[in-house]
mmCIF file of C-alpha atoms (C1' of nucleotides) in Angstrom:
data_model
loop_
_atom_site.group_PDB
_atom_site.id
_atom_site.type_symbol
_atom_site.label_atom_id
_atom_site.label_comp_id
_atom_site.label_asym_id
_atom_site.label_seq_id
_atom_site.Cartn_x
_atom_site.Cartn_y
_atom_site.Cartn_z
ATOM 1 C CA UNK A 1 26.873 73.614 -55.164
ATOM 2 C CA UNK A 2 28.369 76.536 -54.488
ATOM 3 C CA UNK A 3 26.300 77.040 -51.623
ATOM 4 C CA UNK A 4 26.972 74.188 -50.207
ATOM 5 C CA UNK A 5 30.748 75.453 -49.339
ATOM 6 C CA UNK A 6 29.404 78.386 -47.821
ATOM 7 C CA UNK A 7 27.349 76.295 -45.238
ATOM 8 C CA UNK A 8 30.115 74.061 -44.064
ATOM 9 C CA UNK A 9 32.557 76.837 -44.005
ATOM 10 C CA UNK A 10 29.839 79.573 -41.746
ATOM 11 C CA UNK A 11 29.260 76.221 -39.373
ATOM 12 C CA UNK A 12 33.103 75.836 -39.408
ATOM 13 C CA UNK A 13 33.110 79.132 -38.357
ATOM 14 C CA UNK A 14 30.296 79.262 -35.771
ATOM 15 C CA UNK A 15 31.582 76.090 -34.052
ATOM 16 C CA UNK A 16 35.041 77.621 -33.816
ATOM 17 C CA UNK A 17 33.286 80.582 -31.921
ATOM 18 C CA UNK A 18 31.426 78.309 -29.538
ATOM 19 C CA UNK A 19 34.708 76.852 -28.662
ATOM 20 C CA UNK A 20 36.387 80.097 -28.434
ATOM 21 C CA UNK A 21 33.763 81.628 -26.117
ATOM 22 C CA UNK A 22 33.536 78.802 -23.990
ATOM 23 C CA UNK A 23 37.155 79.332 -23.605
ATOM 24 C CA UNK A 24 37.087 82.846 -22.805
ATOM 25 C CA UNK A 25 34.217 82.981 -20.158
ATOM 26 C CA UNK A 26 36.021 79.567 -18.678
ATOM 27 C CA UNK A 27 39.370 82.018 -18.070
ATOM 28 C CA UNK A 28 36.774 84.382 -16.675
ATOM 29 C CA UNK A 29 35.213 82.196 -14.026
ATOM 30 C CA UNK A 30 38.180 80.588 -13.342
ATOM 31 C CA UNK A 31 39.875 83.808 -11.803
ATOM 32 C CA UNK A 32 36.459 84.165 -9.492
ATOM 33 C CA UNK A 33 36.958 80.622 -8.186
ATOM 34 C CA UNK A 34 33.793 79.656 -10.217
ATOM 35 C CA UNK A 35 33.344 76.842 -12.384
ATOM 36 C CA UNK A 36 31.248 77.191 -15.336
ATOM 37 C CA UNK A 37 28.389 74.745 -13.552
ATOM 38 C CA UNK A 38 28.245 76.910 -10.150
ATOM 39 C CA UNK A 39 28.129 79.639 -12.265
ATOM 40 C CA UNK A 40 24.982 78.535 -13.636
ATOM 41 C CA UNK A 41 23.535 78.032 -10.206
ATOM 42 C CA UNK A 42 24.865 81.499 -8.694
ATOM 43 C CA UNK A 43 23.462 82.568 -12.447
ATOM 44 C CA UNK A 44 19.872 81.154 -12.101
ATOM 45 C CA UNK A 45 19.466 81.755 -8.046
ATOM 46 C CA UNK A 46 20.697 85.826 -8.981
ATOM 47 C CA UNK A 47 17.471 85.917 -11.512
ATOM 48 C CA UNK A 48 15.348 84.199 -9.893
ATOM 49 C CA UNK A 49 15.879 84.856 -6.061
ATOM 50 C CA UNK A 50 16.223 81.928 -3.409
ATOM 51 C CA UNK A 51 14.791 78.525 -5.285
ATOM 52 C CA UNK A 52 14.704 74.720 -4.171
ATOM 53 C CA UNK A 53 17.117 72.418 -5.268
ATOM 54 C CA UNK A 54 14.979 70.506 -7.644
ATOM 55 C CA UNK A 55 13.824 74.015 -9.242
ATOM 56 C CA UNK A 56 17.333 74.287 -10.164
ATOM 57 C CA UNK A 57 17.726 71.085 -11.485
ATOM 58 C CA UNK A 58 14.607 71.362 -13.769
ATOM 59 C CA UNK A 59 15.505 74.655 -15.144
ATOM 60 C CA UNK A 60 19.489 73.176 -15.104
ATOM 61 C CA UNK A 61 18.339 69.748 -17.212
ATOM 62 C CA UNK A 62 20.265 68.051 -14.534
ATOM 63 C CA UNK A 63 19.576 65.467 -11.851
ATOM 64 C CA UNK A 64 18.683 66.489 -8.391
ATOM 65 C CA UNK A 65 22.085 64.780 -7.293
ATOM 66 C CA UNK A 66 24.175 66.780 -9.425
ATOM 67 C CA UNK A 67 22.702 69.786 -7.754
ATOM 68 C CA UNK A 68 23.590 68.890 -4.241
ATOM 69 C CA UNK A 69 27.349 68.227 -5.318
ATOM 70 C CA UNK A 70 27.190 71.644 -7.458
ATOM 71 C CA UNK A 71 25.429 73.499 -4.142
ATOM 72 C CA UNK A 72 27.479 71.629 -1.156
ATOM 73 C CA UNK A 73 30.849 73.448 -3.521
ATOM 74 C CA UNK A 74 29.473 76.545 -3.575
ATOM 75 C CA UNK A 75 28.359 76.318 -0.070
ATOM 76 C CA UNK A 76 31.963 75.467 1.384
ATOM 77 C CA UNK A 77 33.542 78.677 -1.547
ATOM 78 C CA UNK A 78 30.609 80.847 0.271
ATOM 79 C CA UNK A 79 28.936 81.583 -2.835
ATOM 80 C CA UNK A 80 25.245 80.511 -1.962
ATOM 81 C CA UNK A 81 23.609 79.523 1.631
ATOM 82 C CA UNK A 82 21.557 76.772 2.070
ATOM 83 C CA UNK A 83 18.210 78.127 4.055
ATOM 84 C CA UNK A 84 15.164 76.071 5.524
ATOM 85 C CA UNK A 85 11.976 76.061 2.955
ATOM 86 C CA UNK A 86 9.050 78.058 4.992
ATOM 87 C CA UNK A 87 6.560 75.858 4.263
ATOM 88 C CA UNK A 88 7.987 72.555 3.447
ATOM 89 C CA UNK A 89 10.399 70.591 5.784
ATOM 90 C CA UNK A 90 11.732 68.634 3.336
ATOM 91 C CA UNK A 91 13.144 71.281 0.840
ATOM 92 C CA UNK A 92 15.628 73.662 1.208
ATOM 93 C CA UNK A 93 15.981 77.212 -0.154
ATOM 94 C CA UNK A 94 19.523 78.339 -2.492
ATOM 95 C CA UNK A 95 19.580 81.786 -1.945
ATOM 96 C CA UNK A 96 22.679 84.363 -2.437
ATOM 97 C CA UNK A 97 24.234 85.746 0.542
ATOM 98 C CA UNK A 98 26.383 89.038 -0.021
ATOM 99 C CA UNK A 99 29.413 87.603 -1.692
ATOM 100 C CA UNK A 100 27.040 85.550 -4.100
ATOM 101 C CA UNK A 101 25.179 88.503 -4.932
ATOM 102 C CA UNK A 102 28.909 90.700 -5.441
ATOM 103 C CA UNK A 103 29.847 87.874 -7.488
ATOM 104 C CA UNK A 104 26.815 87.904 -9.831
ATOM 105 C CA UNK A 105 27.077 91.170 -10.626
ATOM 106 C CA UNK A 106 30.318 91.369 -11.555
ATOM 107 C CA UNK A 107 29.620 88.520 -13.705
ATOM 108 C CA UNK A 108 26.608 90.760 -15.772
ATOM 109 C CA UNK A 109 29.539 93.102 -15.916
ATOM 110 C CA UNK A 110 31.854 90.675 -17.218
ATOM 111 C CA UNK A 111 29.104 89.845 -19.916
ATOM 112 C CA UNK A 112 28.600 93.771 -21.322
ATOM 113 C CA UNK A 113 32.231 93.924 -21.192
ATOM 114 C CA UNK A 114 32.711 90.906 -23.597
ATOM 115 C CA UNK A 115 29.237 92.187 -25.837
ATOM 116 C CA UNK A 116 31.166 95.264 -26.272
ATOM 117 C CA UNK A 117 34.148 93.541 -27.429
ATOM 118 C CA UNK A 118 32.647 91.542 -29.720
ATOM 119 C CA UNK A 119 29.921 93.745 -31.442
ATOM 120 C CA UNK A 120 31.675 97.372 -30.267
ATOM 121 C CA UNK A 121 33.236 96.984 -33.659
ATOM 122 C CA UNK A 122 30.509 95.872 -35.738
ATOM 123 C CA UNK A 123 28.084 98.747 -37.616
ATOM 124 C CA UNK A 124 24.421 99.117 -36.175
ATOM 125 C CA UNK A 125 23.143 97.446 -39.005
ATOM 126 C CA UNK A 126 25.625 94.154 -39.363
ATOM 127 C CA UNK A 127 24.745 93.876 -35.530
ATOM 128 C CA UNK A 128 21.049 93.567 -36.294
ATOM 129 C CA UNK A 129 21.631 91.361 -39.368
ATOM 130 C CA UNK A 130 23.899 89.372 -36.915
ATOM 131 C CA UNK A 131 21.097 89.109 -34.107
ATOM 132 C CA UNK A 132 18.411 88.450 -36.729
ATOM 133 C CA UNK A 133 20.443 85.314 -38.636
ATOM 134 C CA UNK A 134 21.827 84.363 -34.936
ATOM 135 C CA UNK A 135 17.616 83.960 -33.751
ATOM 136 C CA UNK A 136 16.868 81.768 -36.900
ATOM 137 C CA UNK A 137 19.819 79.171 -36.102
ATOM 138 C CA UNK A 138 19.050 79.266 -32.323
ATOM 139 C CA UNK A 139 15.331 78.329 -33.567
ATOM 140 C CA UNK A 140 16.033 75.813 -35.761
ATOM 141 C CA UNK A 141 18.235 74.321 -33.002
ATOM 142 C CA UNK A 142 15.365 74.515 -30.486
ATOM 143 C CA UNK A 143 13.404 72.467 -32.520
ATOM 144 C CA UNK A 144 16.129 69.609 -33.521
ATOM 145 C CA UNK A 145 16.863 69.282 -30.057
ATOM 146 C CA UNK A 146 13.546 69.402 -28.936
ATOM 147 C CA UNK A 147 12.678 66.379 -31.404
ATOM 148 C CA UNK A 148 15.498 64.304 -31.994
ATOM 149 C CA UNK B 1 22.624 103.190 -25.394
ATOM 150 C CA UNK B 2 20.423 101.637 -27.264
ATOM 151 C CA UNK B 3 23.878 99.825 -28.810
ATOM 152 C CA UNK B 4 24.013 98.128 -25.590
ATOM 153 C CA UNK B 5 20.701 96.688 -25.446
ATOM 154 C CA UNK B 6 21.350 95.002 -28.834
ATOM 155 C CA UNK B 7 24.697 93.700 -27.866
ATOM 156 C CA UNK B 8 23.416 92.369 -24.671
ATOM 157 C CA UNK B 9 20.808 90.634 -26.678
ATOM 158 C CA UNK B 10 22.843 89.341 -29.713
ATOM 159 C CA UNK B 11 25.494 87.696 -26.660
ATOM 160 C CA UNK B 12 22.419 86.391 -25.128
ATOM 161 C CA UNK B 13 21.728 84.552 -28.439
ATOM 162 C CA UNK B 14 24.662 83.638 -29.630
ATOM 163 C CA UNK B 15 25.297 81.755 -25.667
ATOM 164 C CA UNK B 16 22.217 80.163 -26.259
ATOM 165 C CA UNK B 17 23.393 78.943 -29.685
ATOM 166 C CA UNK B 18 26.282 77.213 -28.288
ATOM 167 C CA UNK B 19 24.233 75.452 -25.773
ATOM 168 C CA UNK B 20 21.896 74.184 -27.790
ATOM 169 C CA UNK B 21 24.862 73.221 -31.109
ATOM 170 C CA UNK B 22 26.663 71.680 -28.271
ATOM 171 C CA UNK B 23 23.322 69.598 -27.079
ATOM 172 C CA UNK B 24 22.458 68.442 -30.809
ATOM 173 C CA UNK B 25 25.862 67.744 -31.816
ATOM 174 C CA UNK B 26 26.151 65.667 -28.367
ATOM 175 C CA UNK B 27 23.056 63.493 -29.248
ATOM 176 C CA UNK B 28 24.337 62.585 -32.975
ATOM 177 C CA UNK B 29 27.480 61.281 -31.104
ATOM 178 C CA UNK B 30 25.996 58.915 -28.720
ATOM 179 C CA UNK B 31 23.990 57.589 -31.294
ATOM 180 C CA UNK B 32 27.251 56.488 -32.810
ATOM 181 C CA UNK B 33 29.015 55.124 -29.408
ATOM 182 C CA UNK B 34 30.957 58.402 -29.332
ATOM 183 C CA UNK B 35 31.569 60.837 -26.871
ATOM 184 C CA UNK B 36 32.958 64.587 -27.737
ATOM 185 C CA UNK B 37 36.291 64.165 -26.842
ATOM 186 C CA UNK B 38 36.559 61.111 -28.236
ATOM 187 C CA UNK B 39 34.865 62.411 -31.630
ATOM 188 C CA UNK B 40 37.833 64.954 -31.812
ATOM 189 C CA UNK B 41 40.424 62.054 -31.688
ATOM 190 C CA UNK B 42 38.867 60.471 -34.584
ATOM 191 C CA UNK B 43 38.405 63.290 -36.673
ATOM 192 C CA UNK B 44 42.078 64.823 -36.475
ATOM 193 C CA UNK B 45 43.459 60.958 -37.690
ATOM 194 C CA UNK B 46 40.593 60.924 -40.330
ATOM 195 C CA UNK B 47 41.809 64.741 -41.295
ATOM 196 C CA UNK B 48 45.935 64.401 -40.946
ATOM 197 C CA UNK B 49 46.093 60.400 -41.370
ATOM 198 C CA UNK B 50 47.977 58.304 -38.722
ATOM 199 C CA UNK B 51 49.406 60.448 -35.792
ATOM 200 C CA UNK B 52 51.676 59.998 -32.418
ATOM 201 C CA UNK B 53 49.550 60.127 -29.245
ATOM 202 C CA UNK B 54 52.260 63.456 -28.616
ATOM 203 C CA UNK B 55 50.532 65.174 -31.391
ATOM 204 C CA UNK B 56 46.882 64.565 -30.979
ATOM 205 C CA UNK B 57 47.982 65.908 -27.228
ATOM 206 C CA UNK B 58 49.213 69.056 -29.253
ATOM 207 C CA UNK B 59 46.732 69.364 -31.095
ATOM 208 C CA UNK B 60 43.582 68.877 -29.001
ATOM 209 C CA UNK B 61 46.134 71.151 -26.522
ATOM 210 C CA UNK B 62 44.918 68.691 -23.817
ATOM 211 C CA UNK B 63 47.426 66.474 -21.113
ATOM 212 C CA UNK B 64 49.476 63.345 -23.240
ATOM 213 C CA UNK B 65 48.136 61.426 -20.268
ATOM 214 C CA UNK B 66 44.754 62.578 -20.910
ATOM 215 C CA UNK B 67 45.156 61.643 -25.060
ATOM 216 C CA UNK B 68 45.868 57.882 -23.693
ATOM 217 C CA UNK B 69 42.874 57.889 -21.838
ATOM 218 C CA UNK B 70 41.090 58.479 -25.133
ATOM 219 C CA UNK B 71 42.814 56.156 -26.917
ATOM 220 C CA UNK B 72 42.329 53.724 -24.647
ATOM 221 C CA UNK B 73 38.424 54.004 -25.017
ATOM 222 C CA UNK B 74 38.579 54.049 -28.486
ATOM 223 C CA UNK B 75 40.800 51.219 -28.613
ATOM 224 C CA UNK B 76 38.261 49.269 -26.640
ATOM 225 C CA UNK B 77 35.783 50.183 -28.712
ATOM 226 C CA UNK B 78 37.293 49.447 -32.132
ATOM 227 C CA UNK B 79 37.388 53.228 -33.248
ATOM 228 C CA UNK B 80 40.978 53.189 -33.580
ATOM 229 C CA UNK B 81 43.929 51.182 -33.530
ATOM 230 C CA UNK B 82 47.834 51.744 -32.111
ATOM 231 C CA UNK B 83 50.448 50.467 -34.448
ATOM 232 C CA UNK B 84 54.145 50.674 -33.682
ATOM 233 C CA UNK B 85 55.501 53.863 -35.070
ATOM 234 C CA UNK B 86 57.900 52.714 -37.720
ATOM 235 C CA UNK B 87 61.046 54.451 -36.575
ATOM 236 C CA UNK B 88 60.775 55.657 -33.054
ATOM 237 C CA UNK B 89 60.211 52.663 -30.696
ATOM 238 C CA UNK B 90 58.936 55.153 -28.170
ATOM 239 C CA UNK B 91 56.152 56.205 -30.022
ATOM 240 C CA UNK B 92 52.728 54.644 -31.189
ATOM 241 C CA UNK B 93 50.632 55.897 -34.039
ATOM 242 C CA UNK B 94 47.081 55.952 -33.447
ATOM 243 C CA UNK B 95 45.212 55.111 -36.757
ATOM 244 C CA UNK B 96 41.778 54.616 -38.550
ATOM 245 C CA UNK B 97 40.667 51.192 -38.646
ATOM 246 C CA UNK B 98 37.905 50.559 -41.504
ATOM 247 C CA UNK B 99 35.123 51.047 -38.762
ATOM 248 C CA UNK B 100 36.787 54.048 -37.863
ATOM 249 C CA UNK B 101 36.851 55.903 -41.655
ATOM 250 C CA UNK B 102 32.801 54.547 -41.918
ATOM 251 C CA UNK B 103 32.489 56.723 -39.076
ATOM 252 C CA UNK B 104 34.503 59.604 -39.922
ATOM 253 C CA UNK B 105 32.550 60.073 -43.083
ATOM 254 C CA UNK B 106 29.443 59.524 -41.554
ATOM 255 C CA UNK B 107 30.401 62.312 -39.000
ATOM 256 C CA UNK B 108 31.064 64.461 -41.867
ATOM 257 C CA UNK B 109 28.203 63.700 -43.466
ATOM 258 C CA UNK B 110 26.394 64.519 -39.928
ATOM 259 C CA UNK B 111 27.803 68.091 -40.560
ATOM 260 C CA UNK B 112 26.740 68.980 -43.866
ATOM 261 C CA UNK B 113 23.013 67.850 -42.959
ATOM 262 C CA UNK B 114 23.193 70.428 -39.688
ATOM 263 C CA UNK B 115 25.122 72.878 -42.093
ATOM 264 C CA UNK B 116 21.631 72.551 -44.271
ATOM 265 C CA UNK B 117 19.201 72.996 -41.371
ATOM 266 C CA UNK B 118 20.698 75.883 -39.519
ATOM 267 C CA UNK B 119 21.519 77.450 -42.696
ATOM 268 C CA UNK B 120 19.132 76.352 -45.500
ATOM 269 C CA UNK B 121 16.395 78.565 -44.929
ATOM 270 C CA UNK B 122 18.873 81.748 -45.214
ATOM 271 C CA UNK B 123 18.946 84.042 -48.615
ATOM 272 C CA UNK B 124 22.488 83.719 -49.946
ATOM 273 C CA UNK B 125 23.234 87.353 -48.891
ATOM 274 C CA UNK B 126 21.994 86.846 -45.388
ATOM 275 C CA UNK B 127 24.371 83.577 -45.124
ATOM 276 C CA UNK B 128 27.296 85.831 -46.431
ATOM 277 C CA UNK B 129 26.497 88.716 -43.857
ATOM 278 C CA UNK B 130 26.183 85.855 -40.982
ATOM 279 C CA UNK B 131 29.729 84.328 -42.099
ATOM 280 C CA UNK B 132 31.478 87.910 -42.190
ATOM 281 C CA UNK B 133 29.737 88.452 -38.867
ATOM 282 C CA UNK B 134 30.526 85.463 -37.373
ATOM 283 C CA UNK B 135 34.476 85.824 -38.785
ATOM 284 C CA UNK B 136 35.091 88.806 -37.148
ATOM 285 C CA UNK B 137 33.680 87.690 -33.758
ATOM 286 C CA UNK B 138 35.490 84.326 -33.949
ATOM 287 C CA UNK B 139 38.721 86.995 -34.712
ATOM 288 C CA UNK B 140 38.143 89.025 -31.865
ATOM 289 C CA UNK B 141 37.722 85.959 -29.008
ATOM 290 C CA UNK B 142 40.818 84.628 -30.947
ATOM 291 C CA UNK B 143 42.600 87.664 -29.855
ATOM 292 C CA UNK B 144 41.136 87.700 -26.050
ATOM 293 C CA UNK B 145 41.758 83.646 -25.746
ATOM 294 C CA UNK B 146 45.249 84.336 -26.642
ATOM 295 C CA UNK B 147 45.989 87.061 -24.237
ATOM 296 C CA UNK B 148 43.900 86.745 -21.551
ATOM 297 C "C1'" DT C 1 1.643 57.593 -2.536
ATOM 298 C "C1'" DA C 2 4.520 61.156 -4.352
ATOM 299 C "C1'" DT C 3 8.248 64.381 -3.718
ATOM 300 C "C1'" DT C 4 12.848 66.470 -1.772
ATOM 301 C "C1'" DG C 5 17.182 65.748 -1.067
ATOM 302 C "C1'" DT C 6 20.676 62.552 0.313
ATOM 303 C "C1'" DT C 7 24.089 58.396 0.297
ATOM 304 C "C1'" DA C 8 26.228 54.930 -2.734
ATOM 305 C "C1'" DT C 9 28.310 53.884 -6.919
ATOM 306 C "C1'" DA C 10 30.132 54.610 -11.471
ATOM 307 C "C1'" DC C 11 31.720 56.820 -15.830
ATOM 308 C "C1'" DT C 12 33.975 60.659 -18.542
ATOM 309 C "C1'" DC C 13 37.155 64.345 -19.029
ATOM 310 C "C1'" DT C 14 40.651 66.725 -17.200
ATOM 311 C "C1'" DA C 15 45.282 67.731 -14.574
ATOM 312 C "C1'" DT C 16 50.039 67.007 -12.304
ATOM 313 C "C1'" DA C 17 53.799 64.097 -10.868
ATOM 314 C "C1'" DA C 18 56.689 60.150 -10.984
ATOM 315 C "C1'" DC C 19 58.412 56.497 -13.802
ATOM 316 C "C1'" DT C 20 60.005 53.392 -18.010
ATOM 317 C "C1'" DA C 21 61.690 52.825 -22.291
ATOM 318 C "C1'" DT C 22 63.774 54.851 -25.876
ATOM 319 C "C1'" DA C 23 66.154 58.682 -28.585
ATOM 320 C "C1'" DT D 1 69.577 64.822 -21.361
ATOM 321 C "C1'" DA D 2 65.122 65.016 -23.562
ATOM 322 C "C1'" DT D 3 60.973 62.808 -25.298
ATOM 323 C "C1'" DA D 4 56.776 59.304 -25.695
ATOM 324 C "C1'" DG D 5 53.721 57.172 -23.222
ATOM 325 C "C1'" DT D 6 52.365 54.964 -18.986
ATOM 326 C "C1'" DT D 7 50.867 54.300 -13.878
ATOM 327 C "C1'" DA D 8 49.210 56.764 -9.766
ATOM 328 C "C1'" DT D 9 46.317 60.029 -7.883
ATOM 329 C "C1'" DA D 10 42.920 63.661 -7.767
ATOM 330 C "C1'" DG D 11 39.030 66.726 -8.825
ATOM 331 C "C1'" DA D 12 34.881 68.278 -11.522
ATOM 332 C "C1'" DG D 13 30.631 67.108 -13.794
ATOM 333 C "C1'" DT D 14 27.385 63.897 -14.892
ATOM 334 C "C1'" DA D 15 24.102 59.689 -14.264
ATOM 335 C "C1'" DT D 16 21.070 55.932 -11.945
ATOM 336 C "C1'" DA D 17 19.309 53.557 -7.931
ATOM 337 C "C1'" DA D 18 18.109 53.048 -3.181
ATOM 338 C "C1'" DC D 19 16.650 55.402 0.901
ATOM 339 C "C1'" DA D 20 15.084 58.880 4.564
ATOM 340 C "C1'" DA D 21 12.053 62.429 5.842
ATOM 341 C "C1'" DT D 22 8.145 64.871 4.753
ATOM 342 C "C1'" DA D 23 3.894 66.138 2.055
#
DNA sequence: TATTGTTATACTCTATAACTATA
DNA sequence: TATAGTTATAGAGTATAACAATA
């Protein structure tokens, strides 16, 4: 019974934090002229290299239209170039012309930046208990959403 | 240096947590005929009782036009009522109609069943460490949301 | 036939600005 | 004069369905 408080108040407490960092990287991308769904794209196409449309939208979990709208933005901000696909007439390549690739670095930058602000503080150990508990809730989570 | 690799990883983690809270919590809603912003509506009038439309804006710290937007929806779809506010003609107090508290409480009940899952499995000590964890992180972004 | 990306249409959440009715 | 809530307008993100060009 008494563990029953605990849980609500830790997912209290962990949905507070989602909300906050959401928050936070939103201010972030917002001062690059990004939104946080470009950001994705510029995100994906910077790991990746140059990818189709629909390769995007698979690994986004989004429709194929959503990724034109999402592309023709970044397009017209000059964030990602649309190129012709080698092989295949119909597709087209998202790749990261100079800006695009500026941009995505500063945006891994951003990220250390914020890890050290949030764990700088924190012993060696707590961050590894941290990381450990934070793996078994993202598992758990994997599998409700995966099986609904 | 090999701090950073374990902060990296952690933030990694704990981004991936919010995605995937934010993706189960998102299903459990549209079960019920609710969306997320419309969720929050109902659960500050099932938390603080009958408000103005002025302080849900307040407190969701969202647009008043946007709030009547909500409202409007929820309205529509029997989640809420208006009623006249008793003394200021101006005003309109958005309240719980029965359908409305079933689904408050079944929202909270929602909760503690994800509070179980994510955290169930955990030793008491390890869901103590992961709430002190998680408390100062929420503390820190608290602190970088508010001056940005 | 199947796939890639587009046009067409629609819904949700969000914002600002101008306005009405009241305080 | 200030406040509560609305209409008007706009932009971002999302979806489905129909269609063109290509595989």
């Amino acid at each position: 019974m008494m563990r029953h408080l605990h849980d609500h108040a830790s997912l209290d407490v962990l949905l507070e934090v989602t909300v906050l960092l959401a928050d936070d990287m939103e201010g972030d991308l917002a001062r690059r002229g990004l939104t946080r769904a470009r950001t994705a794209v510029v995100w994906l196409v910077a790991l990746h290299g140059p990818m189709t449309q629909r390769a995007l939208a698979d690994l986004l979990r989004v429709s194929p239209r959503n990724v034109t709208g999402l592309v023709d933005a970044l397009v017209a901000t000059g964030f990602v170039r649309r190129d012709p696909h080698p092989t295949d007439r119909r597709a087209t390549l998202v790749v990261l012309p100079e800006h695009g690739t500026e941009v995505a670095d500063a945006l891994q930058r951003d990220r250390a930046q914020l890890a050290e602000q949030l764990f700088g503080e924190l012993g060696e150990r707590e961050v590894a208990e941290l990381h450990r508990s934070l793996a078994h809730v993202r598992d758990v989570l994997r599998r409700l959403v995966a099986e609904p």
